[in-house]
Amino acid sequence: MAIVVIRQDNKLDAWKNALIANAPETPVYSYLEEHPKEEITMACVWKQPAETLNLYPNLQCIASFGAGVDFIFKDQSVPGNIPITRVVDPVLASDMSEFVLASILGFFKNLNDYKTDQLNKIWAPQEYKRISDVTVGIMGMGALGEKLAEDLIRNRFKVIGWANSPKVIPGVDVYAGNNQKNKFLSRSNILVCLLPLTKETMGILNNKLFKELPKQSYVINVARGGHLVDEDLLEYVNNGHLAGAGLDVFHQEPLPVEHPFWNHPKIHITPHVASVSDIDSVIPQLLENYRRLKEGLPLMNEVSREKGY
Ligand code: NDP
Ligand code: OXD
């Protein structure tokens, strides 16, 4: 039994070394080095190249290094019968919550506009907005959405949520399913997307949805670029229905230099940094699943292939 680490960014060695440091008795390989393919039982992956996960005849678990697994389902070469796990981690959730809180406050305290004004030496006080003036609607009341709701409530925001299935969360009206979507949208002055990217949610942030939001709403997408129809957002920001958007994720990352989002004064972009898996916090759950594999126990945080999340 052994682990292979597959990721194409500059964090490959850091994750591999941390796995080794925390479990010195476990053979851990980088996919870039010579390694015995038949020994590999667990692959820890982030945006793996195609045709890598099908090289391991005895693979028993594909573990995402992040919360999302959309990149695994998208890869046609991934074997169809192997359990897939993801990260569910309190640090990932609190980091996301802090980021979205900053984005919300930046919007309605007009900090983004004042920065632009500063660059142009413009002194232009805007209408003052308070926390009590806005309702935040969270699309996706899972591990991240629920933590965000908790923190927003602690900061006196009115919070509503939308999920696939009904749920009871103290202080939050949670709407469920497509039948209740428009009711949810009609109350959301600030809409935060924290949905997984699946066949059902692809392109969900489109002009049909924007039309249902109250005038001058703000859209924050910290989930996946594939949720957003870029042209529809531009249309609704440019026609003044939306006040603007905060985007952390994009169809193509890095965002191509010619993309109109870069120079748009009402669209605020960040480079997929809302919440990044913390090595120290995540390594124990990867190794716990490796132990469970060895002992034939059920895995933690396994996703549903049927639902795609
Ligand atoms: P979870 O799986 O815990 O939660 C997903 C939520 O979305 C659930 O409440 C689920 O409903 C709901 N949902 C799924 N499909 C639908 C649908 N068709 N209609 C309505 N609701 C739906 O995910 P996490 O909270 O852990 O993560 C969410 C996403 O955030 C990740 O998939 C990832 O893409 C993104 N992410 C982005 C990061 C960044 O840095 N920008 C960092 C980390 C994650 P139900 O509860 O009923 O199943
Ligand atoms: C994740 C991410 O899914 O970082 O964890 O986007």
Coordinates of C-alpha atoms and ligand atoms in Angstrom, one line a residue:
M1 CA 0.0 0.0 0.0
A2 CA 1.3 3.5 -0.8
I3 CA 0.2 7.1 -1.6
V4 CA 0.9 9.0 -4.7
V5 CA 0.6 12.8 -4.7
I6 CA -0.6 14.4 -8.0
R7 CA -0.8 18.1 -8.5
Q8 CA 0.7 20.4 -11.1
D9 CA 1.3 23.5 -9.0
N10 CA 4.3 24.4 -6.9
K11 CA 2.9 22.8 -3.8
L12 CA 3.5 19.2 -4.8
D13 CA 6.7 18.8 -2.7
A14 CA 5.3 20.6 0.3
W15 CA 2.3 18.2 0.5
K16 CA 4.4 15.1 -0.2
N17 CA 6.9 16.1 2.5
A18 CA 4.2 16.8 5.0
L19 CA 2.6 13.4 4.4
I20 CA 6.0 11.7 4.9
A21 CA 6.7 13.8 8.1
N22 CA 3.4 12.8 9.6
A23 CA 3.5 9.2 8.6
P24 CA 7.2 8.2 8.2
E25 CA 6.3 4.5 7.8
T26 CA 4.0 5.2 4.8
P27 CA 5.5 5.1 1.3
V28 CA 4.6 8.4 -0.4
Y29 CA 5.6 9.3 -4.0
S30 CA 5.3 12.2 -6.3
Y31 CA 3.6 11.3 -9.6
L32 CA 6.6 12.9 -11.3
E33 CA 9.2 10.4 -9.9
E34 CA 9.7 6.7 -10.7
H35 CA 7.2 4.8 -8.5
P36 CA 5.7 1.3 -8.3
K37 CA 2.3 1.9 -9.9
E38 CA 0.8 -1.4 -8.6
E39 CA 1.6 -0.5 -4.9
I40 CA -0.4 2.7 -5.0
T41 CA -3.7 2.5 -3.1
M42 CA -4.5 6.1 -2.5
A43 CA -4.0 9.1 -4.8
C44 CA -4.1 12.6 -3.3
V45 CA -4.9 15.0 -6.1
W46 CA -5.5 18.6 -7.1
K47 CA -6.2 19.3 -10.8
Q48 CA -4.4 16.2 -11.9
P49 CA -3.4 15.9 -15.6
A50 CA -5.7 13.6 -17.6
E51 CA -4.5 10.0 -18.0
T52 CA -2.7 9.9 -14.6
L53 CA -5.3 8.3 -12.3
N54 CA -5.9 5.4 -14.7
L55 CA -2.2 4.2 -14.2
Y56 CA -2.8 2.5 -10.9
P57 CA -4.3 -1.0 -11.1
N58 CA -4.9 -1.2 -7.3
L59 CA -6.1 2.3 -6.5
Q60 CA -8.8 2.2 -3.7
C61 CA -9.3 6.0 -3.0
I62 CA -9.0 9.3 -4.8
A63 CA -8.6 12.1 -2.3
S64 CA -9.1 15.7 -3.3
F65 CA -6.8 18.1 -1.6
G66 CA -9.6 20.6 -1.6
A67 CA -13.3 20.8 -0.8
G68 CA -14.3 20.6 -4.5
V69 CA -14.2 17.5 -6.6
D70 CA -15.5 18.9 -9.9
F71 CA -12.0 18.5 -11.5
I72 CA -12.1 14.8 -10.7
F73 CA -15.5 14.2 -12.2
K74 CA -14.5 16.3 -15.3
D75 CA -11.6 14.0 -16.1
Q76 CA -12.9 11.3 -18.4
S77 CA -9.9 9.1 -17.7
V78 CA -10.7 8.7 -14.0
P79 CA -11.8 5.1 -13.3
G80 CA -15.5 5.0 -12.5
N81 CA -15.6 2.7 -9.5
I82 CA -13.2 4.2 -7.0
P83 CA -14.4 6.1 -3.9
I84 CA -13.7 9.8 -4.0
T85 CA -13.1 11.9 -0.8
R86 CA -12.8 15.6 -0.3
V87 CA -11.7 18.0 2.4
V88 CA -14.1 19.1 5.1
D89 CA -12.1 21.2 7.5
P90 CA -12.9 23.9 10.1
V91 CA -9.9 26.0 9.0
L92 CA -11.0 25.9 5.4
A93 CA -14.5 26.9 6.5
S94 CA -13.4 29.8 8.8
D95 CA -10.9 31.1 6.2
M96 CA -13.8 31.2 3.6
S97 CA -16.0 32.9 6.1
E98 CA -13.4 35.6 6.9
F99 CA -12.9 36.2 3.1
V100 CA -16.6 36.5 2.3
L101 CA -17.1 38.8 5.3
A102 CA -14.4 41.1 4.0
S103 CA -15.9 41.0 0.5
I104 CA -19.4 41.9 1.8
L105 CA -18.1 44.8 3.9
G106 CA -15.9 46.0 1.1
F107 CA -19.0 46.2 -1.1
F108 CA -21.5 47.9 1.2
K109 CA -19.1 50.2 3.0
N110 CA -18.1 51.3 -0.6
L111 CA -14.4 50.5 0.0
N112 CA -13.9 49.3 -3.5
D113 CA -15.3 52.5 -5.0
Y114 CA -13.3 54.7 -2.6
K115 CA -10.1 52.9 -3.7
T116 CA -10.9 53.7 -7.4
D117 CA -11.8 57.3 -6.4
Q118 CA -8.5 57.6 -4.6
L119 CA -6.6 56.6 -7.7
N120 CA -8.5 59.3 -9.6
K121 CA -8.2 61.9 -6.7
I122 CA -12.0 62.1 -6.4
W123 CA -13.6 63.0 -3.1
A124 CA -17.2 61.6 -3.3
P125 CA -19.0 60.4 -0.2
Q126 CA -21.6 57.8 -1.0
E127 CA -24.9 56.9 0.8
Y128 CA -24.1 55.1 4.1
K129 CA -25.3 51.5 4.3
R130 CA -25.5 49.5 7.5
I131 CA -25.5 45.8 8.3
S132 CA -29.2 46.1 9.2
D133 CA -30.0 47.3 5.7
V134 CA -29.0 44.1 3.9
T135 CA -29.9 40.4 3.7
V136 CA -27.2 38.0 2.7
G137 CA -28.4 34.9 0.6
I138 CA -26.1 32.0 0.6
M139 CA -26.4 29.5 -2.2
G140 CA -25.1 26.2 -0.8
M141 CA -25.6 25.5 2.9
G142 CA -22.9 22.8 3.2
A143 CA -19.7 22.8 5.3
L144 CA -18.7 26.3 4.1
G145 CA -22.1 27.9 3.7
E146 CA -23.2 26.9 7.2
K147 CA -20.1 28.3 8.8
L148 CA -20.5 31.5 6.9
A149 CA -24.1 31.8 8.0
E150 CA -23.1 31.4 11.6
D151 CA -20.4 34.1 11.4
L152 CA -22.6 36.5 9.6
I153 CA -25.3 36.1 12.2
R154 CA -22.8 36.7 14.9
N155 CA -22.0 40.0 13.1
R156 CA -25.8 40.9 13.1
F157 CA -26.5 40.2 9.4
K158 CA -29.9 38.8 8.3
V159 CA -29.0 35.6 6.6
I160 CA -31.0 33.2 4.3
G161 CA -29.8 30.1 2.6
W162 CA -30.6 27.8 -0.3
A163 CA -29.7 24.1 -0.6
N164 CA -30.9 20.9 -2.3
S165 CA -32.6 19.5 0.7
P166 CA -34.5 21.3 3.5
K167 CA -32.6 21.9 6.7
V168 CA -33.0 23.6 10.0
I169 CA -30.2 26.1 10.9
P170 CA -30.9 28.4 13.8
G171 CA -31.5 32.0 12.6
V172 CA -31.5 31.2 8.9
D173 CA -34.5 30.7 6.6
V174 CA -33.3 27.9 4.4
Y175 CA -35.0 27.5 1.1
A176 CA -34.7 24.1 -0.7
G177 CA -34.8 23.0 -4.4
N178 CA -35.7 24.8 -7.6
N179 CA -39.3 25.5 -6.4
Q180 CA -38.1 27.8 -3.7
K181 CA -35.2 29.4 -5.5
N182 CA -36.9 32.5 -6.7
K183 CA -38.3 33.3 -3.3
F184 CA -34.8 33.0 -1.9
L185 CA -33.4 35.2 -4.6
S186 CA -36.0 37.9 -4.2
R187 CA -34.7 38.5 -0.6
S188 CA -31.0 38.4 -1.3
N189 CA -29.3 41.8 -1.4
I190 CA -26.0 40.1 -1.4
L191 CA -25.8 36.7 -3.0
V192 CA -22.9 34.4 -2.1
C193 CA -22.4 31.3 -4.3
L194 CA -20.9 28.4 -2.3
L195 CA -22.4 25.6 -4.4
P196 CA -20.3 22.6 -5.7
L197 CA -20.0 22.7 -9.5
T198 CA -22.2 19.9 -10.9
K199 CA -24.3 19.3 -14.0
E200 CA -27.2 21.0 -12.1
T201 CA -25.3 24.0 -10.9
M202 CA -23.2 24.7 -14.0
G203 CA -24.1 28.2 -15.3
I204 CA -26.6 28.8 -12.5
L205 CA -25.4 32.4 -12.1
N206 CA -27.1 33.6 -15.3
N207 CA -29.4 36.4 -16.5
K208 CA -32.5 34.5 -15.5
L209 CA -31.2 34.3 -11.9
F210 CA -29.9 37.9 -11.8
K211 CA -33.4 39.2 -12.9
E212 CA -34.9 37.7 -9.7
L213 CA -32.5 39.5 -7.4
P214 CA -33.5 42.9 -5.8
K215 CA -32.2 45.9 -7.7
Q216 CA -28.6 46.9 -6.8
S217 CA -27.7 43.5 -5.4
Y218 CA -24.1 42.3 -5.2
V219 CA -23.0 38.9 -6.3
I220 CA -20.1 37.1 -4.7
N221 CA -18.8 33.9 -6.4
V222 CA -16.3 32.0 -4.3
A223 CA -17.3 28.6 -5.6
R224 CA -16.3 27.8 -9.2
G225 CA -16.0 29.9 -12.4
G226 CA -18.3 27.4 -14.1
H227 CA -21.2 28.6 -12.0
L228 CA -21.1 32.0 -13.7
V229 CA -22.2 33.0 -17.2
D230 CA -19.7 35.9 -17.6
E231 CA -21.6 37.7 -20.4
D232 CA -24.8 37.7 -18.3
L233 CA -23.0 39.2 -15.3
L234 CA -21.5 41.9 -17.5
E235 CA -25.0 42.6 -19.0
Y236 CA -26.6 42.9 -15.5
V237 CA -23.9 45.0 -14.0
N238 CA -23.7 47.3 -17.1
N239 CA -27.5 47.8 -17.2
G240 CA -27.4 48.8 -13.5
H241 CA -29.6 46.0 -12.1
L242 CA -26.6 44.6 -10.2
A243 CA -24.4 46.9 -8.1
G244 CA -21.4 44.8 -8.9
A245 CA -19.6 41.5 -8.2
G246 CA -16.8 40.0 -6.2
L247 CA -15.3 37.0 -8.1
D248 CA -12.6 34.7 -6.8
V249 CA -13.0 31.9 -9.3
F250 CA -13.1 31.8 -13.1
H251 CA -13.7 29.6 -16.1
Q252 CA -10.0 29.9 -16.9
E253 CA -7.4 30.5 -14.2
P254 CA -5.4 32.6 -14.3
L255 CA -8.0 34.9 -15.8
P256 CA -6.8 35.7 -19.4
V257 CA -5.4 39.2 -19.7
E258 CA -7.9 40.2 -22.4
H259 CA -11.0 39.3 -20.2
P260 CA -13.3 42.3 -19.6
F261 CA -13.5 41.6 -15.8
W262 CA -10.0 42.9 -15.3
N263 CA -10.8 46.5 -16.1
H264 CA -14.4 46.6 -14.9
P265 CA -14.9 49.2 -12.1
K266 CA -17.7 47.3 -10.5
I267 CA -16.2 43.8 -10.7
H268 CA -13.6 43.0 -8.1
I269 CA -11.5 40.0 -8.7
T270 CA -9.1 37.9 -6.6
P271 CA -6.9 35.0 -7.8
H272 CA -8.8 31.9 -6.3
V273 CA -7.6 32.6 -2.7
A274 CA -10.9 32.8 -0.8
S275 CA -9.9 29.7 1.2
V276 CA -6.9 27.5 0.5
S277 CA -6.4 24.0 2.1
D278 CA -4.1 24.4 5.0
I279 CA -1.5 21.6 5.0
D280 CA -1.3 21.2 8.8
S281 CA -5.0 21.1 9.2
V282 CA -5.7 18.7 6.2
I283 CA -2.9 16.2 6.4
P284 CA -4.4 14.3 9.5
Q285 CA -7.7 13.6 7.6
L286 CA -5.8 12.3 4.5
L287 CA -3.8 10.0 6.7
E288 CA -6.9 8.9 8.7
N289 CA -8.5 7.8 5.4
Y290 CA -5.3 6.0 4.4
R291 CA -5.5 4.2 7.8
R292 CA -9.2 3.4 7.2
L293 CA -8.4 2.0 3.8
K294 CA -5.8 -0.3 5.3
E295 CA -8.2 -1.5 7.9
G296 CA -11.2 -1.8 5.5
L297 CA -13.2 0.8 7.4
P298 CA -15.6 3.3 5.8
L299 CA -13.9 6.5 4.6
M300 CA -14.6 10.0 5.9
N301 CA -15.9 12.7 3.6
E302 CA -16.7 10.5 0.7
V303 CA -18.7 12.2 -2.1
S304 CA -21.6 10.9 -4.0
R305 CA -20.9 10.0 -7.6
E306 CA -24.6 10.3 -8.3
K307 CA -24.9 13.8 -7.0
G308 CA -21.4 14.9 -8.1
Y309 CA -20.6 16.4 -4.7
Ligands
NDP1 P1 -20.8 20.9 0.5 O1 -20.9 19.7 -0.3 O2 -20.6 20.7 2.0 O3 -22.1 21.8 0.4 C1 -22.7 22.0 -0.9 C2 -24.1 22.7 -0.6 O4 -24.6 23.0 -1.9 C3 -25.1 21.8 0.1 O5 -25.8 22.6 1.0 C4 -25.9 21.3 -1.0 O6 -27.3 21.0 -0.6 C5 -26.0 22.4 -1.9 N1 -26.3 22.1 -3.3 C6 -25.6 21.2 -4.1 N2 -26.2 21.1 -5.3 C7 -27.3 21.9 -5.3 C8 -28.4 22.2 -6.2 N3 -28.4 21.7 -7.4 N4 -29.3 23.1 -5.8 C9 -29.3 23.6 -4.5 N5 -28.3 23.4 -3.6 C10 -27.4 22.5 -4.0 O7 -19.6 21.8 -0.1 P2 -18.7 22.9 0.7 O8 -19.5 23.8 1.4 O9 -17.6 22.1 1.4 O10 -17.9 23.6 -0.6 C11 -18.7 24.3 -1.6 C12 -17.8 24.6 -2.8 O11 -16.9 25.7 -2.5 C13 -16.8 23.5 -3.2 O12 -17.4 22.5 -4.0 C14 -15.8 24.3 -4.0 O13 -16.1 24.4 -5.4 C15 -15.9 25.7 -3.4 N6 -14.6 26.1 -2.7 C16 -14.0 27.3 -3.2 C17 -12.8 27.7 -2.6 C18 -12.1 29.0 -3.0 O14 -11.0 29.2 -2.5 N7 -12.7 29.8 -3.8 C19 -12.3 27.0 -1.4 C20 -13.0 25.8 -1.0 C21 -14.2 25.4 -1.7 P3 -27.6 19.7 0.4 O15 -27.0 20.2 1.7 O16 -29.1 19.7 0.4 O17 -26.9 18.5 -0.2
OXD2 C1 -11.3 23.9 -2.9 C2 -10.6 25.1 -3.5 O1 -12.2 23.3 -3.6 O2 -9.6 25.5 -3.0 O3 -10.9 23.5 -1.8 O4 -11.2 25.7 -4.4

